[in-house]
Coordinates of C-alpha atoms and ligand atoms in Angstrom, one line a residue:
M26 CA -7.0 -5.5 -31.8
D27 CA -3.5 -6.4 -30.4
G28 CA -2.4 -9.8 -31.8
K29 CA -1.4 -10.9 -28.3
L30 CA -4.8 -10.2 -26.8
D31 CA -6.2 -13.5 -25.4
T32 CA -10.0 -13.0 -24.8
N33 CA -10.7 -16.5 -23.7
R34 CA -8.3 -16.7 -20.9
V35 CA -8.7 -15.6 -17.3
F36 CA -5.5 -14.0 -16.0
T37 CA -5.0 -14.1 -12.2
A38 CA -2.3 -12.4 -10.1
E39 CA -1.6 -12.0 -6.4
G40 CA 0.1 -9.0 -4.7
A41 CA 0.6 -7.7 -1.2
P42 CA 0.3 -4.4 0.6
N43 CA 3.3 -2.3 1.8
I44 CA 3.9 -0.4 4.9
A45 CA 5.5 3.0 4.5
L46 CA 8.5 3.7 6.8
I47 CA 9.0 7.2 5.4
K48 CA 5.6 8.4 4.5
Y49 CA 4.0 10.0 1.5
W50 CA 1.5 12.6 2.7
G51 CA 1.0 15.4 0.1
K52 CA 0.9 15.8 -3.6
R53 CA 2.4 18.4 -5.9
D54 CA 0.2 17.3 -8.8
E55 CA -3.3 16.0 -8.0
K56 CA -4.1 14.5 -11.3
L57 CA -0.9 12.7 -12.1
I58 CA -0.4 11.9 -8.4
L59 CA 3.1 13.3 -8.0
P60 CA 4.3 13.5 -4.4
Q61 CA 5.9 16.3 -2.5
N62 CA 8.6 14.0 -1.2
S63 CA 10.0 10.5 -1.9
S64 CA 8.8 7.7 0.3
I65 CA 10.0 4.3 1.2
S66 CA 8.2 1.1 2.3
L67 CA 8.5 -2.6 3.0
T68 CA 6.4 -4.9 0.9
L69 CA 4.7 -7.4 3.1
S70 CA 4.5 -11.2 2.6
R71 CA 1.7 -12.5 0.6
D72 CA 1.5 -15.4 3.0
T73 CA 0.1 -13.0 5.6
L74 CA -1.9 -10.5 3.6
H75 CA -2.7 -10.5 -0.1
T76 CA -5.0 -9.4 -2.9
T77 CA -5.9 -11.8 -5.6
T78 CA -7.3 -10.4 -8.8
S79 CA -8.7 -12.2 -11.9
V80 CA -9.3 -10.4 -15.2
L81 CA -11.2 -11.4 -18.3
V82 CA -10.9 -9.3 -21.4
S83 CA -13.9 -9.8 -23.8
S84 CA -15.6 -8.2 -26.7
K85 CA -18.8 -9.8 -25.4
L86 CA -18.8 -7.5 -22.4
D87 CA -20.7 -4.3 -23.0
E88 CA -19.2 -2.5 -20.0
D89 CA -16.4 -2.8 -17.5
R90 CA -17.4 -4.7 -14.4
F91 CA -15.5 -4.7 -11.1
Y92 CA -16.2 -7.0 -8.1
L93 CA -14.4 -6.3 -4.9
D94 CA -14.7 -8.8 -2.1
G95 CA -17.8 -10.2 -3.7
E96 CA -19.6 -6.9 -4.3
I97 CA -20.1 -5.2 -7.6
Q98 CA -18.5 -1.7 -7.5
D99 CA -20.2 1.4 -8.8
L100 CA -17.7 2.7 -11.4
K101 CA -19.5 6.0 -11.4
D102 CA -18.7 6.6 -7.8
K103 CA -16.0 9.3 -7.6
D104 CA -13.6 7.3 -5.3
V105 CA -13.9 4.1 -7.3
A106 CA -13.7 6.0 -10.7
E107 CA -10.4 7.8 -9.6
R108 CA -8.7 4.5 -8.8
F109 CA -10.3 2.6 -11.8
G110 CA -8.9 5.2 -14.2
I111 CA -5.8 3.1 -14.6
V112 CA -7.8 0.5 -16.5
G113 CA -8.6 3.2 -19.2
I114 CA -5.0 4.3 -19.2
M115 CA -3.7 0.7 -19.8
R116 CA -6.4 0.0 -22.4
K117 CA -5.3 3.1 -24.3
M118 CA -1.7 2.0 -24.1
A119 CA -2.7 -1.4 -25.5
G120 CA -4.8 0.2 -28.3
I121 CA -7.8 -2.0 -27.6
R122 CA -11.5 -1.4 -27.0
E123 CA -12.5 -4.6 -25.3
K124 CA -14.1 -4.3 -21.9
V125 CA -12.9 -6.1 -18.8
L126 CA -14.4 -8.1 -16.0
I127 CA -12.3 -7.8 -12.8
V128 CA -12.8 -9.9 -9.7
S129 CA -10.6 -9.0 -6.8
R130 CA -10.4 -10.2 -3.2
N131 CA -8.5 -8.9 -0.2
D132 CA -7.7 -11.2 2.7
F133 CA -7.6 -8.3 5.1
P134 CA -10.0 -5.5 6.1
T135 CA -10.4 -3.2 3.1
A136 CA -9.9 0.6 3.6
S137 CA -8.9 0.3 7.3
G138 CA -5.4 1.8 6.7
M139 CA -4.0 -1.5 5.8
A140 CA -3.0 -0.4 2.3
S141 CA -5.7 -2.4 0.6
S142 CA -5.8 0.1 -2.2
A143 CA -2.0 -0.2 -2.7
S144 CA -2.2 -3.9 -2.8
G145 CA -5.3 -3.9 -5.0
I146 CA -4.0 -1.4 -7.6
A147 CA -0.6 -2.9 -7.8
T148 CA -2.1 -6.3 -8.4
L149 CA -4.6 -5.0 -10.9
V150 CA -1.9 -3.1 -13.0
Y151 CA 0.3 -6.2 -12.9
V152 CA -2.4 -8.6 -14.1
L153 CA -3.7 -6.1 -16.8
N154 CA -0.2 -5.9 -18.2
E155 CA -0.5 -9.6 -18.9
A156 CA -4.1 -9.7 -20.0
F157 CA -3.6 -6.8 -22.4
G158 CA -0.3 -8.2 -23.7
L159 CA 1.4 -5.0 -22.9
G160 CA 4.8 -6.3 -21.8
L161 CA 5.6 -3.1 -19.7
S162 CA 8.6 -3.0 -17.4
T163 CA 7.9 -3.0 -13.6
R164 CA 9.1 0.6 -13.5
K165 CA 6.6 1.6 -16.2
L166 CA 3.9 -0.4 -14.3
S167 CA 4.8 1.6 -11.1
I168 CA 4.2 4.8 -13.0
V169 CA 0.7 3.6 -14.0
A170 CA -0.1 2.3 -10.5
R171 CA 1.0 5.6 -9.0
Q172 CA -1.9 7.3 -10.9
G173 CA -4.4 5.0 -9.2
S174 CA -3.1 5.4 -5.7
G175 CA 0.3 6.8 -5.0
S176 CA 1.5 4.3 -2.5
A177 CA 0.4 1.4 -4.9
C178 CA 3.5 2.0 -7.0
R179 CA 5.7 0.7 -4.2
S180 CA 3.8 -2.7 -4.0
L181 CA 5.1 -3.6 -7.5
F182 CA 8.4 -4.6 -6.0
G183 CA 9.4 -6.7 -3.0
G184 CA 11.7 -5.8 -0.1
L185 CA 12.5 -2.2 0.7
V186 CA 11.1 0.0 -2.1
E187 CA 11.5 3.7 -2.7
W188 CA 9.0 5.9 -4.6
K189 CA 11.1 8.6 -6.1
R190 CA 9.6 12.1 -6.0
G191 CA 11.0 13.0 -9.4
A192 CA 11.0 16.5 -10.9
E193 CA 9.5 16.2 -14.3
P194 CA 6.0 17.8 -14.7
D195 CA 4.8 14.8 -16.7
G196 CA 5.7 12.3 -13.8
S197 CA 8.1 10.3 -16.0
D198 CA 10.7 10.2 -13.3
S199 CA 8.4 9.6 -10.4
Y200 CA 8.5 5.8 -10.1
A201 CA 9.2 3.0 -7.6
E202 CA 12.4 1.2 -7.4
Q203 CA 13.7 -1.6 -5.2
V204 CA 16.4 -0.5 -2.8
F205 CA 17.1 -3.8 -1.1
D206 CA 15.4 -7.1 -1.9
E207 CA 13.6 -9.2 0.7
K208 CA 16.6 -11.4 1.2
H209 CA 18.8 -8.5 2.4
W210 CA 17.5 -8.6 6.0
P211 CA 15.4 -11.8 6.4
E212 CA 15.2 -11.3 10.2
L213 CA 13.1 -8.2 9.8
M214 CA 9.4 -8.5 10.2
D215 CA 6.1 -6.7 10.7
N216 CA 3.5 -7.5 13.3
I217 CA 0.2 -5.9 12.4
A218 CA -1.8 -5.3 15.5
I219 CA -5.4 -4.9 14.4
V220 CA -7.3 -2.5 16.7
S221 CA -10.2 -1.7 14.3
Q222 CA -11.8 -3.0 11.2
E223 CA -13.8 0.1 10.6
K224 CA -13.6 1.9 7.3
K225 CA -11.5 5.1 7.5
K226 CA -13.5 8.3 7.8
V227 CA -11.3 10.6 5.7
P228 CA -9.9 9.1 2.5
S229 CA -6.2 9.7 2.2
R230 CA -6.6 11.6 -1.1
A231 CA -8.8 14.2 0.6
G232 CA -6.9 14.2 3.8
M233 CA -3.5 15.0 2.3
K234 CA -4.9 17.7 0.1
Q235 CA -6.3 19.4 3.2
T236 CA -2.9 19.2 5.0
V237 CA -1.0 20.6 2.1
Q238 CA -3.5 23.5 1.6
S239 CA -4.2 24.5 5.1
N240 CA -1.4 23.4 7.5
P241 CA 1.4 26.0 7.8
L242 CA 3.6 23.3 9.5
Y243 CA 3.6 21.3 6.3
A244 CA 6.3 23.6 4.7
S245 CA 9.0 21.8 6.6
R246 CA 7.8 18.2 5.8
P247 CA 9.1 17.5 2.3
A248 CA 12.8 18.3 3.1
A249 CA 12.6 16.5 6.5
A250 CA 11.2 13.4 4.9
E251 CA 13.9 13.4 2.1
K252 CA 16.6 13.7 4.8
R253 CA 15.2 10.9 6.9
L254 CA 14.8 8.7 3.8
S255 CA 18.4 8.9 2.9
E256 CA 19.4 8.2 6.6
L257 CA 17.0 5.2 6.6
T258 CA 18.5 3.7 3.4
E259 CA 21.9 3.9 4.9
V260 CA 21.0 2.3 8.3
Y261 CA 18.9 -0.4 6.5
G262 CA 22.0 -1.2 4.4
K263 CA 24.0 -1.7 7.6
K264 CA 21.2 -3.6 9.3
D265 CA 21.3 -1.1 12.2
F266 CA 18.0 -1.8 13.8
E267 CA 18.5 0.7 16.7
S268 CA 18.7 3.7 14.3
L269 CA 16.1 2.2 11.9
A270 CA 13.5 2.0 14.7
E271 CA 14.2 5.7 15.7
L272 CA 13.6 6.9 12.1
I273 CA 10.5 4.8 11.6
M274 CA 8.8 6.1 14.8
A275 CA 9.9 9.7 14.1
D276 CA 8.4 9.7 10.6
S277 CA 5.1 8.1 11.6
N278 CA 4.7 10.6 14.5
E279 CA 5.6 13.5 12.2
M280 CA 2.9 12.5 9.7
H281 CA 0.2 12.0 12.3
A282 CA 1.2 15.3 14.0
L283 CA 0.7 17.0 10.7
M284 CA -2.7 15.3 10.2
L285 CA -3.7 16.4 13.7
S286 CA -2.7 20.0 13.2
T287 CA -4.5 20.2 9.9
R288 CA -7.8 22.2 10.0
P289 CA -10.2 20.6 10.2
S290 CA -8.1 18.1 12.2
I291 CA -7.6 14.6 10.7
R292 CA -7.2 11.8 13.2
Y293 CA -6.7 8.3 12.1
L294 CA -5.2 7.0 15.4
N295 CA -7.5 5.8 18.2
R296 CA -7.0 5.1 21.9
S297 CA -5.8 1.6 21.2
S298 CA -3.3 2.9 18.7
Y299 CA -1.8 5.1 21.5
K300 CA -1.8 2.1 23.8
V301 CA 0.4 0.3 21.3
M302 CA 2.7 3.2 21.1
D303 CA 3.0 3.3 24.9
L304 CA 3.6 -0.4 25.0
I305 CA 6.4 -0.4 22.4
E306 CA 8.1 2.6 24.0
G307 CA 7.9 0.9 27.4
L308 CA 9.4 -2.3 25.9
N309 CA 12.3 -0.4 24.3
L310 CA 12.9 1.4 27.6
S311 CA 12.9 -1.7 29.7
E312 CA 15.3 -3.4 27.2
G313 CA 17.6 -0.4 27.2
K314 CA 17.6 -0.4 23.4
N315 CA 15.1 -0.4 20.5
I316 CA 13.8 -3.9 19.8
A317 CA 10.7 -2.7 18.0
A318 CA 9.2 0.3 16.2
Y319 CA 5.6 1.3 15.6
T320 CA 4.3 2.9 12.5
F321 CA 0.8 3.8 11.3
D322 CA -0.5 4.6 7.8
A323 CA -3.8 6.3 7.3
G324 CA -5.6 4.2 9.9
P325 CA -5.5 3.1 13.5
N326 CA -3.9 -0.4 13.0
A327 CA -0.3 -0.6 14.2
H328 CA 2.6 -2.0 12.3
I329 CA 5.2 -3.1 14.7
I330 CA 8.5 -3.6 12.9
T331 CA 10.9 -5.9 14.8
L332 CA 13.5 -8.6 14.3
S333 CA 12.6 -12.3 14.6
K334 CA 14.9 -12.7 17.6
H335 CA 12.8 -10.2 19.5
N336 CA 9.5 -11.3 18.3
A337 CA 8.6 -13.5 21.2
K338 CA 9.0 -10.5 23.6
V339 CA 6.9 -8.3 21.3
M340 CA 4.1 -10.8 21.1
E341 CA 4.2 -11.4 24.8
A342 CA 3.9 -7.6 25.4
L343 CA 1.0 -7.5 23.0
E344 CA -0.9 -10.1 25.0
Q345 CA -1.7 -7.3 27.6
L346 CA -3.5 -5.3 24.9
K347 CA -5.2 -8.4 23.6
A348 CA -6.5 -9.1 27.2
S349 CA -7.7 -5.5 27.5
G350 CA -9.6 -5.8 24.2
D351 CA -7.5 -3.1 22.5
V352 CA -5.9 -5.5 20.0
F353 CA -8.1 -8.2 18.6
D354 CA -5.7 -9.8 16.2
V355 CA -2.0 -9.8 15.3
R356 CA -0.9 -10.8 11.8
Q357 CA 2.8 -11.6 11.6
S358 CA 4.5 -10.9 8.3
K359 CA 7.9 -11.3 6.9
I360 CA 9.2 -9.0 4.1
G361 CA 7.8 -10.2 0.8
Q362 CA 8.1 -10.1 -2.9
G363 CA 6.2 -8.1 -5.6
P364 CA 3.2 -9.5 -7.4
S365 CA 3.2 -12.6 -9.5
M366 CA 0.8 -14.5 -11.8
L367 CA -1.0 -17.5 -10.5
G368 CA -1.4 -20.6 -12.6
K369 CA -3.8 -20.8 -15.5
D370 CA -6.3 -22.8 -13.6
F371 CA -6.7 -20.3 -10.8
S372 CA -9.6 -18.0 -11.3
L373 CA -11.9 -16.0 -9.1
I374 CA -14.4 -15.4 -11.9
D375 CA -17.5 -17.5 -11.5
D376 CA -20.9 -17.6 -13.1
A377 CA -22.3 -15.0 -10.8
A378 CA -19.6 -12.5 -11.9
L379 CA -20.2 -13.3 -15.6
G380 CA -23.9 -13.0 -15.3
P381 CA -26.4 -12.5 -18.1
K382 CA -25.1 -8.9 -18.8
A383 CA -21.8 -10.4 -19.9
G384 CA -23.6 -11.4 -23.1
N385 CA -22.6 -15.0 -23.4
Ligands
LIG10 O1 -1.6 6.1 -1.8 P1 -2.7 6.6 -0.8 O2 -3.5 7.7 -1.4 O3 -3.5 5.5 -0.3 O4 -1.9 7.3 0.4 C1 -1.2 6.6 1.3 C2 -0.6 7.4 2.4 C3 0.0 6.7 3.6 O5 -0.4 5.3 3.6 C4 -0.6 7.3 4.8 C5 1.5 6.8 3.6 C6 2.2 6.0 2.5 O6 3.3 6.5 2.1 O7 1.8 4.9 2.2

């Protein structure tokens, strides 16, 4: 057993989702989760959306247990097992055998395209690093997180974060890196217009595999995304919102067009998502410049990137869609930081989670 392993203490961390501005949609290695192109995202503020995860490592536990939003998860379920594999990876790195009790909560709808898996996995990897006494760098943690869910690796940093495609077959150069921290452009913000709380029908893992395998239009995607990513980095550095907005909308539309033209067709956007697109395009047109940009991950909820000085106008425009029942909530987020540990006293683990099987 590692000398640093503290089996009496509950470790708790908090992390946030990210919204991709240049999207990852397609792998070149399914097992290691290596992407076809680099991607870039903004980490959201934990004040708006967050995952909180507590971990207890104990030799008294006879099996791993994982509670998500109050419900015990079936670790034999394929989807859960694929993501939970990172626990085994990290346990092996630490050279320990003890089982873990993990209790995790999201303060936003899980699996509705709001990157709950990214937030959840980044936070889990971060807290396990402490609980297992591993002392890994954030870059190394991003490599582990990537293997649970690709986009999760970007949530280990704050601000604007790039996940590098890399070229090595073992994935050692496919990691996340901060491009600009959250203080670079403090006026930038994301309004998340929630149009649905339903669970997504096609998991992103299966969806992107289908696109890469069966969509002839996919061939042009990786190079187009790389080009757009370097343009975006440049305009972000100059705080050129007009150009940033163009690139954001173009990339979201390109990814969703690829999904749509995949056979069988994958459609994450719904009628209300299209209404948000119309609204933002109309607003930009009437202003004579881009004051906002929409982007959608693998779900119908819209992320509207804007600047704080334009936010009142964006919120006012969204009122129309609230009145029509298309948008039922808007969460306003600033650009946030990567995960951090919460104080020793903060724990989500209660008696119910410990239960008789924990073998106290
Ligand atoms: O990391 P995954 O498997 O949840 O895939 C996420 C893919 C998108 O959210 C649609 C795009 C992205 O880059 O985050």
